[in-house]
PDB file of N, CA and C in Angstrom:
ATOM      1  N   MET O1371     -23.101   6.210  -0.597  1.00 52.00           N
ATOM      2  CA  MET O1371     -22.182   5.551  -1.486  1.00 52.00           C
ATOM      3  C   MET O1371     -21.160   4.771  -0.657  1.00 52.00           C
ATOM      4  N   ALA O1372     -20.886   3.546  -1.051  1.00 62.00           N
ATOM      5  CA  ALA O1372     -19.953   2.697  -0.309  1.00 62.00           C
ATOM      6  C   ALA O1372     -18.520   3.199  -0.487  1.00 62.00           C
ATOM      7  N   ARG O1373     -17.751   3.087   0.579  1.00 84.00           N
ATOM      8  CA  ARG O1373     -16.337   3.478   0.528  1.00 84.00           C
ATOM      9  C   ARG O1373     -15.504   2.317   0.026  1.00 84.00           C
ATOM     10  N   VAL O1374     -14.417   2.659  -0.625  1.00 89.00           N
ATOM     11  CA  VAL O1374     -13.457   1.650  -1.051  1.00 89.00           C
ATOM     12  C   VAL O1374     -12.693   1.214   0.194  1.00 89.00           C
ATOM     13  N   PRO O1375     -12.580  -0.099   0.445  1.00 94.00           N
ATOM     14  CA  PRO O1375     -11.837  -0.539   1.629  1.00 94.00           C
ATOM     15  C   PRO O1375     -10.398  -0.025   1.615  1.00 94.00           C
ATOM     16  N   SER O1376      -9.908   0.321   2.790  1.00 96.00           N
ATOM     17  CA  SER O1376      -8.548   0.843   2.882  1.00 96.00           C
ATOM     18  C   SER O1376      -7.528  -0.195   2.428  1.00 96.00           C
ATOM     19  N   ALA O1377      -7.840  -1.466   2.569  1.00 97.00           N
ATOM     20  CA  ALA O1377      -6.937  -2.524   2.099  1.00 97.00           C
ATOM     21  C   ALA O1377      -6.723  -2.416   0.592  1.00 97.00           C
ATOM     22  N   VAL O1378      -7.776  -2.117  -0.129  1.00 97.00           N
ATOM     23  CA  VAL O1378      -7.685  -1.969  -1.588  1.00 97.00           C
ATOM     24  C   VAL O1378      -6.875  -0.729  -1.945  1.00 97.00           C
ATOM     25  N   VAL O1379      -7.103   0.350  -1.235  1.00 97.00           N
ATOM     26  CA  VAL O1379      -6.367   1.596  -1.499  1.00 97.00           C
ATOM     27  C   VAL O1379      -4.874   1.391  -1.264  1.00 97.00           C
ATOM     28  N   ALA O1380      -4.534   0.777  -0.155  1.00 98.00           N
ATOM     29  CA  ALA O1380      -3.118   0.571   0.179  1.00 98.00           C
ATOM     30  C   ALA O1380      -2.432  -0.355  -0.830  1.00 98.00           C
ATOM     31  N   ALA O1381      -3.067  -1.462  -1.139  1.00 98.00           N
ATOM     32  CA  ALA O1381      -2.469  -2.407  -2.101  1.00 98.00           C
ATOM     33  C   ALA O1381      -2.348  -1.761  -3.476  1.00 98.00           C
ATOM     34  N   THR O1382      -3.346  -1.004  -3.860  1.00 98.00           N
ATOM     35  CA  THR O1382      -3.303  -0.320  -5.151  1.00 98.00           C
ATOM     36  C   THR O1382      -2.186   0.710  -5.184  1.00 98.00           C
ATOM     37  N   GLY O1383      -1.929   1.367  -4.072  1.00 98.00           N
ATOM     38  CA  GLY O1383      -0.831   2.341  -4.008  1.00 98.00           C
ATOM     39  C   GLY O1383       0.514   1.693  -4.244  1.00 98.00           C
ATOM     40  N   LEU O1384       0.742   0.533  -3.647  1.00 98.00           N
ATOM     41  CA  LEU O1384       2.014  -0.161  -3.826  1.00 98.00           C
ATOM     42  C   LEU O1384       2.157  -0.696  -5.254  1.00 98.00           C
ATOM     43  N   VAL O1385       1.139  -1.370  -5.737  1.00 98.00           N
ATOM     44  CA  VAL O1385       1.194  -1.934  -7.090  1.00 98.00           C
ATOM     45  C   VAL O1385       1.174  -0.824  -8.137  1.00 98.00           C
ATOM     46  N   GLY O1386       0.282   0.134  -7.950  1.00 98.00           N
ATOM     47  CA  GLY O1386       0.168   1.232  -8.904  1.00 98.00           C
ATOM     48  C   GLY O1386       1.399   2.112  -8.933  1.00 98.00           C
ATOM     49  N   GLY O1387       1.968   2.381  -7.772  1.00 98.00           N
ATOM     50  CA  GLY O1387       3.188   3.184  -7.725  1.00 98.00           C
ATOM     51  C   GLY O1387       4.320   2.529  -8.488  1.00 98.00           C
ATOM     52  N   TYR O1388       4.493   1.229  -8.270  1.00 98.00           N
ATOM     53  CA  TYR O1388       5.543   0.515  -9.000  1.00 98.00           C
ATOM     54  C   TYR O1388       5.241   0.490 -10.498  1.00 98.00           C
ATOM     55  N   GLY O1389       3.998   0.189 -10.845  1.00 98.00           N
ATOM     56  CA  GLY O1389       3.631   0.122 -12.258  1.00 98.00           C
ATOM     57  C   GLY O1389       3.842   1.435 -12.981  1.00 98.00           C
ATOM     58  N   VAL O1390       3.423   2.522 -12.367  1.00 98.00           N
ATOM     59  CA  VAL O1390       3.600   3.840 -12.986  1.00 98.00           C
ATOM     60  C   VAL O1390       5.084   4.151 -13.151  1.00 98.00           C
ATOM     61  N   ALA O1391       5.879   3.889 -12.116  1.00 97.00           N
ATOM     62  CA  ALA O1391       7.318   4.160 -12.213  1.00 97.00           C
ATOM     63  C   ALA O1391       7.960   3.323 -13.318  1.00 97.00           C
ATOM     64  N   ARG O1392       7.578   2.069 -13.390  1.00 97.00           N
ATOM     65  CA  ARG O1392       8.176   1.181 -14.388  1.00 97.00           C
ATOM     66  C   ARG O1392       7.749   1.553 -15.806  1.00 97.00           C
ATOM     67  N   TRP O1393       6.466   1.795 -16.000  1.00 97.00           N
ATOM     68  CA  TRP O1393       5.962   2.027 -17.359  1.00 97.00           C
ATOM     69  C   TRP O1393       6.240   3.426 -17.892  1.00 97.00           C
ATOM     70  N   THR O1394       6.407   4.382 -17.006  1.00 97.00           N
ATOM     71  CA  THR O1394       6.707   5.741 -17.477  1.00 97.00           C
ATOM     72  C   THR O1394       8.201   6.038 -17.441  1.00 97.00           C
ATOM     73  N   GLY O1395       8.950   5.246 -16.666  1.00 97.00           N
ATOM     74  CA  GLY O1395      10.368   5.527 -16.485  1.00 97.00           C
ATOM     75  C   GLY O1395      10.615   6.698 -15.536  1.00 97.00           C
ATOM     76  N   LYS O1396       9.583   7.169 -14.865  1.00 97.00           N
ATOM     77  CA  LYS O1396       9.670   8.319 -13.956  1.00 97.00           C
ATOM     78  C   LYS O1396       9.401   7.845 -12.530  1.00 97.00           C
ATOM     79  N   ARG O1397      10.475   7.624 -11.788  1.00 97.00           N
ATOM     80  CA  ARG O1397      10.329   7.144 -10.411  1.00 97.00           C
ATOM     81  C   ARG O1397       9.543   8.129  -9.550  1.00 97.00           C
ATOM     82  N   GLN O1398       9.718   9.423  -9.817  1.00 98.00           N
ATOM     83  CA  GLN O1398       9.015  10.432  -9.022  1.00 98.00           C
ATOM     84  C   GLN O1398       7.498  10.319  -9.202  1.00 98.00           C
ATOM     85  N   LEU O1399       7.070  10.007 -10.405  1.00 98.00           N
ATOM     86  CA  LEU O1399       5.641   9.862 -10.671  1.00 98.00           C
ATOM     87  C   LEU O1399       5.084   8.646  -9.933  1.00 98.00           C
ATOM     88  N   GLY O1400       5.841   7.548  -9.945  1.00 98.00           N
ATOM     89  CA  GLY O1400       5.441   6.378  -9.166  1.00 98.00           C
ATOM     90  C   GLY O1400       5.400   6.688  -7.683  1.00 98.00           C
ATOM     91  N   GLY O1401       6.359   7.465  -7.212  1.00 98.00           N
ATOM     92  CA  GLY O1401       6.377   7.872  -5.810  1.00 98.00           C
ATOM     93  C   GLY O1401       5.179   8.722  -5.439  1.00 98.00           C
ATOM     94  N   ALA O1402       4.737   9.554  -6.365  1.00 98.00           N
ATOM     95  CA  ALA O1402       3.554  10.379  -6.116  1.00 98.00           C
ATOM     96  C   ALA O1402       2.305   9.507  -5.971  1.00 98.00           C
ATOM     97  N   VAL O1403       2.191   8.485  -6.818  1.00 98.00           N
ATOM     98  CA  VAL O1403       1.065   7.554  -6.719  1.00 98.00           C
ATOM     99  C   VAL O1403       1.128   6.825  -5.380  1.00 98.00           C
ATOM    100  N   LEU O1404       2.294   6.326  -5.030  1.00 98.00           N
ATOM    101  CA  LEU O1404       2.505   5.626  -3.763  1.00 98.00           C
ATOM    102  C   LEU O1404       2.123   6.523  -2.583  1.00 98.00           C
ATOM    103  N   ALA O1405       2.587   7.759  -2.590  1.00 98.00           N
ATOM    104  CA  ALA O1405       2.322   8.688  -1.488  1.00 98.00           C
ATOM    105  C   ALA O1405       0.847   9.071  -1.400  1.00 98.00           C
ATOM    106  N   ALA O1406       0.214   9.335  -2.537  1.00 98.00           N
ATOM    107  CA  ALA O1406      -1.200   9.731  -2.524  1.00 98.00           C
ATOM    108  C   ALA O1406      -2.077   8.601  -1.987  1.00 98.00           C
ATOM    109  N   ALA O1407      -1.824   7.391  -2.441  1.00 98.00           N
ATOM    110  CA  ALA O1407      -2.610   6.254  -1.951  1.00 98.00           C
ATOM    111  C   ALA O1407      -2.324   6.005  -0.478  1.00 98.00           C
ATOM    112  N   GLY O1408      -1.067   6.133  -0.073  1.00 98.00           N
ATOM    113  CA  GLY O1408      -0.717   5.948   1.327  1.00 98.00           C
ATOM    114  C   GLY O1408      -1.398   6.971   2.224  1.00 98.00           C
ATOM    115  N   ALA O1409      -1.449   8.201   1.772  1.00 98.00           N
ATOM    116  CA  ALA O1409      -2.115   9.250   2.551  1.00 98.00           C
ATOM    117  C   ALA O1409      -3.620   8.983   2.658  1.00 98.00           C
ATOM    118  N   ALA O1410      -4.224   8.563   1.558  1.00 97.00           N
ATOM    119  CA  ALA O1410      -5.655   8.252   1.571  1.00 97.00           C
ATOM    120  C   ALA O1410      -5.939   7.064   2.492  1.00 97.00           C
ATOM    121  N   ALA O1411      -5.101   6.037   2.410  1.00 97.00           N
ATOM    122  CA  ALA O1411      -5.288   4.871   3.276  1.00 97.00           C
ATOM    123  C   ALA O1411      -5.095   5.258   4.742  1.00 97.00           C
ATOM    124  N   ALA O1412      -4.074   6.053   5.040  1.00 97.00           N
ATOM    125  CA  ALA O1412      -3.816   6.468   6.420  1.00 97.00           C
ATOM    126  C   ALA O1412      -4.983   7.250   7.005  1.00 97.00           C
ATOM    127  N   GLN O1413      -5.569   8.085   6.200  1.00 97.00           N
ATOM    128  CA  GLN O1413      -6.727   8.855   6.657  1.00 97.00           C
ATOM    129  C   GLN O1413      -7.884   7.912   7.002  1.00 97.00           C
ATOM    130  N   GLU O1414      -8.083   6.919   6.165  1.00 95.00           N
ATOM    131  CA  GLU O1414      -9.156   5.958   6.413  1.00 95.00           C
ATOM    132  C   GLU O1414      -8.815   5.073   7.623  1.00 95.00           C
ATOM    133  N   TRP O1415      -7.560   4.680   7.765  1.00 97.00           N
ATOM    134  CA  TRP O1415      -7.154   3.890   8.934  1.00 97.00           C
ATOM    135  C   TRP O1415      -7.418   4.658  10.219  1.00 97.00           C
ATOM    136  N   ARG O1416      -7.087   5.932  10.208  1.00 97.00           N
ATOM    137  CA  ARG O1416      -7.314   6.759  11.399  1.00 97.00           C
ATOM    138  C   ARG O1416      -8.804   6.848  11.708  1.00 97.00           C
ATOM    139  N   ARG O1417      -9.606   7.043  10.689  1.00 95.00           N
ATOM    140  CA  ARG O1417     -11.049   7.165  10.892  1.00 95.00           C
ATOM    141  C   ARG O1417     -11.646   5.867  11.434  1.00 95.00           C
ATOM    142  N   ARG O1418     -11.194   4.745  10.906  1.00 94.00           N
ATOM    143  CA  ARG O1418     -11.794   3.463  11.277  1.00 94.00           C
ATOM    144  C   ARG O1418     -11.187   2.832  12.529  1.00 94.00           C
ATOM    145  N   ALA O1419      -9.896   2.994  12.743  1.00 95.00           N
ATOM    146  CA  ALA O1419      -9.231   2.233  13.803  1.00 95.00           C
ATOM    147  C   ALA O1419      -8.488   3.096  14.824  1.00 95.00           C
ATOM    148  N   GLY O1420      -8.404   4.398  14.604  1.00 95.00           N
ATOM    149  CA  GLY O1420      -7.725   5.267  15.556  1.00 95.00           C
ATOM    150  C   GLY O1420      -6.288   5.578  15.167  1.00 95.00           C
ATOM    151  N   GLY O1421      -5.712   6.510  15.887  1.00 97.00           N
ATOM    152  CA  GLY O1421      -4.387   7.028  15.560  1.00 97.00           C
ATOM    153  C   GLY O1421      -3.257   6.030  15.709  1.00 97.00           C
ATOM    154  N   LYS O1422      -3.250   5.235  16.780  1.00 97.00           N
ATOM    155  CA  LYS O1422      -2.172   4.269  16.972  1.00 97.00           C
ATOM    156  C   LYS O1422      -2.176   3.215  15.872  1.00 97.00           C
ATOM    157  N   ALA O1423      -3.351   2.715  15.553  1.00 97.00           N
ATOM    158  CA  ALA O1423      -3.453   1.715  14.491  1.00 97.00           C
ATOM    159  C   ALA O1423      -3.051   2.319  13.150  1.00 97.00           C
ATOM    160  N   ALA O1424      -3.465   3.549  12.909  1.00 97.00           N
ATOM    161  CA  ALA O1424      -3.103   4.211  11.658  1.00 97.00           C
ATOM    162  C   ALA O1424      -1.598   4.402  11.562  1.00 97.00           C
ATOM    163  N   GLY O1425      -0.973   4.767  12.665  1.00 98.00           N
ATOM    164  CA  GLY O1425       0.482   4.921  12.680  1.00 98.00           C
ATOM    165  C   GLY O1425       1.191   3.608  12.396  1.00 98.00           C
ATOM    166  N   ALA O1426       0.705   2.529  13.011  1.00 98.00           N
ATOM    167  CA  ALA O1426       1.312   1.215  12.790  1.00 98.00           C
ATOM    168  C   ALA O1426       1.116   0.746  11.351  1.00 98.00           C
ATOM    169  N   LEU O1427      -0.071   0.942  10.810  1.00 98.00           N
ATOM    170  CA  LEU O1427      -0.327   0.530   9.432  1.00 98.00           C
ATOM    171  C   LEU O1427       0.463   1.382   8.441  1.00 98.00           C
ATOM    172  N   THR O1428       0.605   2.660   8.731  1.00 98.00           N
ATOM    173  CA  THR O1428       1.407   3.527   7.869  1.00 98.00           C
ATOM    174  C   THR O1428       2.870   3.096   7.896  1.00 98.00           C
ATOM    175  N   ALA O1429       3.370   2.774   9.075  1.00 98.00           N
ATOM    176  CA  ALA O1429       4.743   2.269   9.176  1.00 98.00           C
ATOM    177  C   ALA O1429       4.892   0.966   8.392  1.00 98.00           C
ATOM    178  N   GLY O1430       3.890   0.118   8.454  1.00 98.00           N
ATOM    179  CA  GLY O1430       3.912  -1.126   7.678  1.00 98.00           C
ATOM    180  C   GLY O1430       3.904  -0.875   6.182  1.00 98.00           C
ATOM    181  N   TYR O1431       3.149   0.115   5.762  1.00 98.00           N
ATOM    182  CA  TYR O1431       3.078   0.489   4.344  1.00 98.00           C
ATOM    183  C   TYR O1431       4.451   0.941   3.846  1.00 98.00           C
ATOM    184  N   VAL O1432       5.101   1.794   4.618  1.00 98.00           N
ATOM    185  CA  VAL O1432       6.429   2.293   4.256  1.00 98.00           C
ATOM    186  C   VAL O1432       7.452   1.155   4.299  1.00 98.00           C
ATOM    187  N   ALA O1433       7.358   0.305   5.314  1.00 98.00           N
ATOM    188  CA  ALA O1433       8.277  -0.839   5.419  1.00 98.00           C
ATOM    189  C   ALA O1433       8.081  -1.808   4.255  1.00 98.00           C
ATOM    190  N   ALA O1434       6.840  -1.993   3.823  1.00 98.00           N
ATOM    191  CA  ALA O1434       6.579  -2.870   2.684  1.00 98.00           C
ATOM    192  C   ALA O1434       7.215  -2.312   1.412  1.00 98.00           C
ATOM    193  N   PHE O1435       7.089  -1.005   1.228  1.00 97.00           N
ATOM    194  CA  PHE O1435       7.721  -0.362   0.078  1.00 97.00           C
ATOM    195  C   PHE O1435       9.231  -0.564   0.116  1.00 97.00           C
ATOM    196  N   ALA O1436       9.826  -0.281   1.261  1.00 97.00           N
ATOM    197  CA  ALA O1436      11.279  -0.415   1.398  1.00 97.00           C
ATOM    198  C   ALA O1436      11.708  -1.874   1.278  1.00 97.00           C
ATOM    199  N   GLY O1437      10.967  -2.763   1.884  1.00 97.00           N
ATOM    200  CA  GLY O1437      11.311  -4.177   1.860  1.00 97.00           C
ATOM    201  C   GLY O1437      11.124  -4.841   0.520  1.00 97.00           C
ATOM    202  N   SER O1438      10.301  -4.262  -0.316  1.00 97.00           N
ATOM    203  CA  SER O1438      10.079  -4.864  -1.639  1.00 97.00           C
ATOM    204  C   SER O1438      11.335  -4.790  -2.504  1.00 97.00           C
ATOM    205  N   HIS O1439      12.193  -3.829  -2.233  1.00 95.00           N
ATOM    206  CA  HIS O1439      13.403  -3.669  -3.051  1.00 95.00           C
ATOM    207  C   HIS O1439      14.389  -4.820  -2.873  1.00 95.00           C
ATOM    208  N   PRO O1440      14.811  -5.143  -1.649  1.00 97.00           N
ATOM    209  CA  PRO O1440      15.715  -6.298  -1.520  1.00 97.00           C
ATOM    210  C   PRO O1440      15.024  -7.621  -1.843  1.00 97.00           C
ATOM    211  N   LEU O1441      13.743  -7.714  -1.556  1.00 97.00           N
ATOM    212  CA  LEU O1441      13.004  -8.935  -1.887  1.00 97.00           C
ATOM    213  C   LEU O1441      12.965  -9.156  -3.397  1.00 97.00           C
ATOM    214  N   ALA O1442      12.876  -8.073  -4.156  1.00 97.00           N
ATOM    215  CA  ALA O1442      12.829  -8.179  -5.618  1.00 97.00           C
ATOM    216  C   ALA O1442      14.095  -8.812  -6.178  1.00 97.00           C
ATOM    217  N   LYS O1443      15.202  -8.631  -5.509  1.00 97.00           N
ATOM    218  CA  LYS O1443      16.454  -9.241  -5.979  1.00 97.00           C
ATOM    219  C   LYS O1443      16.419 -10.754  -5.846  1.00 97.00           C
ATOM    220  N   LYS O1444      15.572 -11.262  -4.966  1.00 97.00           N
ATOM    221  CA  LYS O1444      15.481 -12.702  -4.740  1.00 97.00           C
ATOM    222  C   LYS O1444      14.370 -13.361  -5.554  1.00 97.00           C
ATOM    223  N   VAL O1445      13.228 -12.680  -5.683  1.00 98.00           N
ATOM    224  CA  VAL O1445      12.067 -13.318  -6.324  1.00 98.00           C
ATOM    225  C   VAL O1445      11.602 -12.615  -7.596  1.00 98.00           C
ATOM    226  N   GLY O1446      12.137 -11.448  -7.893  1.00 97.00           N
ATOM    227  CA  GLY O1446      11.693 -10.673  -9.043  1.00 97.00           C
ATOM    228  C   GLY O1446      10.841  -9.499  -8.605  1.00 97.00           C
ATOM    229  N   ALA O1447      10.769  -8.505  -9.467  1.00 97.00           N
ATOM    230  CA  ALA O1447      10.096  -7.257  -9.099  1.00 97.00           C
ATOM    231  C   ALA O1447       8.595  -7.427  -8.874  1.00 97.00           C
ATOM    232  N   TRP O1448       7.903  -7.963  -9.872  1.00 97.00           N
ATOM    233  CA  TRP O1448       6.450  -8.078  -9.728  1.00 97.00           C
ATOM    234  C   TRP O1448       6.039  -9.007  -8.592  1.00 97.00           C
ATOM    235  N   PRO O1449       6.647 -10.195  -8.465  1.00 98.00           N
ATOM    236  CA  PRO O1449       6.266 -11.028  -7.315  1.00 98.00           C
ATOM    237  C   PRO O1449       6.510 -10.330  -5.975  1.00 98.00           C
ATOM    238  N   SER O1450       7.588  -9.575  -5.888  1.00 98.00           N
ATOM    239  CA  SER O1450       7.878  -8.843  -4.665  1.00 98.00           C
ATOM    240  C   SER O1450       6.801  -7.804  -4.374  1.00 98.00           C
ATOM    241  N   VAL O1451       6.485  -7.002  -5.360  1.00 98.00           N
ATOM    242  CA  VAL O1451       5.481  -5.941  -5.173  1.00 98.00           C
ATOM    243  C   VAL O1451       4.123  -6.543  -4.844  1.00 98.00           C
ATOM    244  N   LEU O1452       3.736  -7.573  -5.550  1.00 98.00           N
ATOM    245  CA  LEU O1452       2.439  -8.201  -5.283  1.00 98.00           C
ATOM    246  C   LEU O1452       2.411  -8.844  -3.901  1.00 98.00           C
ATOM    247  N   GLY O1453       3.520  -9.434  -3.500  1.00 98.00           N
ATOM    248  CA  GLY O1453       3.587 -10.051  -2.177  1.00 98.00           C
ATOM    249  C   GLY O1453       3.449  -9.049  -1.053  1.00 98.00           C
ATOM    250  N   VAL O1454       4.209  -7.972  -1.122  1.00 98.00           N
ATOM    251  CA  VAL O1454       4.123  -6.979  -0.043  1.00 98.00           C
ATOM    252  C   VAL O1454       2.773  -6.266  -0.073  1.00 98.00           C
ATOM    253  N   ALA O1455       2.219  -6.070  -1.255  1.00 98.00           N
ATOM    254  CA  ALA O1455       0.887  -5.460  -1.339  1.00 98.00           C
ATOM    255  C   ALA O1455      -0.156  -6.358  -0.678  1.00 98.00           C
ATOM    256  N   GLY O1456      -0.027  -7.657  -0.873  1.00 98.00           N
ATOM    257  CA  GLY O1456      -0.943  -8.595  -0.232  1.00 98.00           C
ATOM    258  C   GLY O1456      -0.832  -8.571   1.282  1.00 98.00           C
ATOM    259  N   VAL O1457       0.391  -8.499   1.786  1.00 98.00           N
ATOM    260  CA  VAL O1457       0.600  -8.439   3.235  1.00 98.00           C
ATOM    261  C   VAL O1457       0.000  -7.155   3.804  1.00 98.00           C
ATOM    262  N   VAL O1458       0.225  -6.047   3.139  1.00 98.00           N
ATOM    263  CA  VAL O1458      -0.330  -4.772   3.606  1.00 98.00           C
ATOM    264  C   VAL O1458      -1.857  -4.795   3.546  1.00 98.00           C
ATOM    265  N   ALA O1459      -2.407  -5.349   2.484  1.00 98.00           N
ATOM    266  CA  ALA O1459      -3.864  -5.428   2.368  1.00 98.00           C
ATOM    267  C   ALA O1459      -4.457  -6.289   3.479  1.00 98.00           C
ATOM    268  N   LEU O1460      -3.827  -7.406   3.754  1.00 98.00           N
ATOM    269  CA  LEU O1460      -4.313  -8.284   4.814  1.00 98.00           C
ATOM    270  C   LEU O1460      -4.260  -7.589   6.170  1.00 98.00           C
ATOM    271  N   ALA O1461      -3.156  -6.923   6.459  1.00 98.00           N
ATOM    272  CA  ALA O1461      -3.038  -6.195   7.729  1.00 98.00           C
ATOM    273  C   ALA O1461      -4.080  -5.089   7.822  1.00 98.00           C
ATOM    274  N   SER O1462      -4.277  -4.377   6.740  1.00 98.00           N
ATOM    275  CA  SER O1462      -5.257  -3.292   6.719  1.00 98.00           C
ATOM    276  C   SER O1462      -6.664  -3.825   6.959  1.00 98.00           C
ATOM    277  N   TRP O1463      -6.981  -4.912   6.302  1.00 97.00           N
ATOM    278  CA  TRP O1463      -8.300  -5.506   6.496  1.00 97.00           C
ATOM    279  C   TRP O1463      -8.488  -5.957   7.947  1.00 97.00           C
ATOM    280  N   ALA O1464      -7.473  -6.639   8.488  1.00 97.00           N
ATOM    281  CA  ALA O1464      -7.570  -7.175   9.842  1.00 97.00           C
ATOM    282  C   ALA O1464      -7.720  -6.074  10.890  1.00 97.00           C
ATOM    283  N   VAL O1465      -7.002  -4.976  10.707  1.00 97.00           N
ATOM    284  CA  VAL O1465      -6.993  -3.926  11.720  1.00 97.00           C
ATOM    285  C   VAL O1465      -8.124  -2.914  11.528  1.00 97.00           C
ATOM    286  N   ALA O1466      -8.434  -2.569  10.289  1.00 95.00           N
ATOM    287  CA  ALA O1466      -9.368  -1.465  10.061  1.00 95.00           C
ATOM    288  C   ALA O1466     -10.643  -1.838   9.309  1.00 95.00           C
ATOM    289  N   ASP O1467     -10.540  -2.635   8.264  1.00 94.00           N
ATOM    290  CA  ASP O1467     -11.696  -2.824   7.381  1.00 94.00           C
ATOM    291  C   ASP O1467     -12.729  -3.828   7.870  1.00 94.00           C
ATOM    292  N   ARG O1468     -12.320  -4.871   8.530  1.00 90.00           N
ATOM    293  CA  ARG O1468     -13.279  -5.916   8.889  1.00 90.00           C
ATOM    294  C   ARG O1468     -14.313  -5.443   9.905  1.00 90.00           C
ATOM    295  N   ARG O1469     -14.009  -4.377  10.574  1.00 76.00           N
ATOM    296  CA  ARG O1469     -14.934  -3.844  11.595  1.00 76.00           C
ATOM    297  C   ARG O1469     -16.136  -3.124  10.993  1.00 76.00           C
ATOM    298  N   GLY O1470     -15.939  -2.588   9.808  1.00 63.00           N
ATOM    299  CA  GLY O1470     -17.001  -1.721   9.368  1.00 63.00           C
ATOM    300  C   GLY O1470     -17.394  -1.877   7.986  1.00 63.00           C
TER     301      GLY O1470
END
C-alpha cells in the first residue's frame, strides 16, 4: 500500500489544526490535530531523510505554526495558514518525499 507523502501530512496538520480550532471553538482540539499530524510527519521525515533533516523540518513546522499568527494580522487567517502550509509542504517534499 502506498504511503501518504509527508508533505501532505504536514500541510494537512497545519490546515486541519486551524480548521478544527476555528470550527469547534476549541483551540486544544485544533492543537491536538496539529500535534498528531506533526508527530506523524516527523516520524516519516526521520525514516526517509534521517534525524537531522527531521529535526530541521520539525522546527520548520513549529515555526510555520507560530509565524502564521502574526502573518494572519497582515493577510488574513486562511491565507496565512494556507501559505505556511504550502511552504512546509514544499520543504518536506524537497527534503524527504522526492527521494522515494
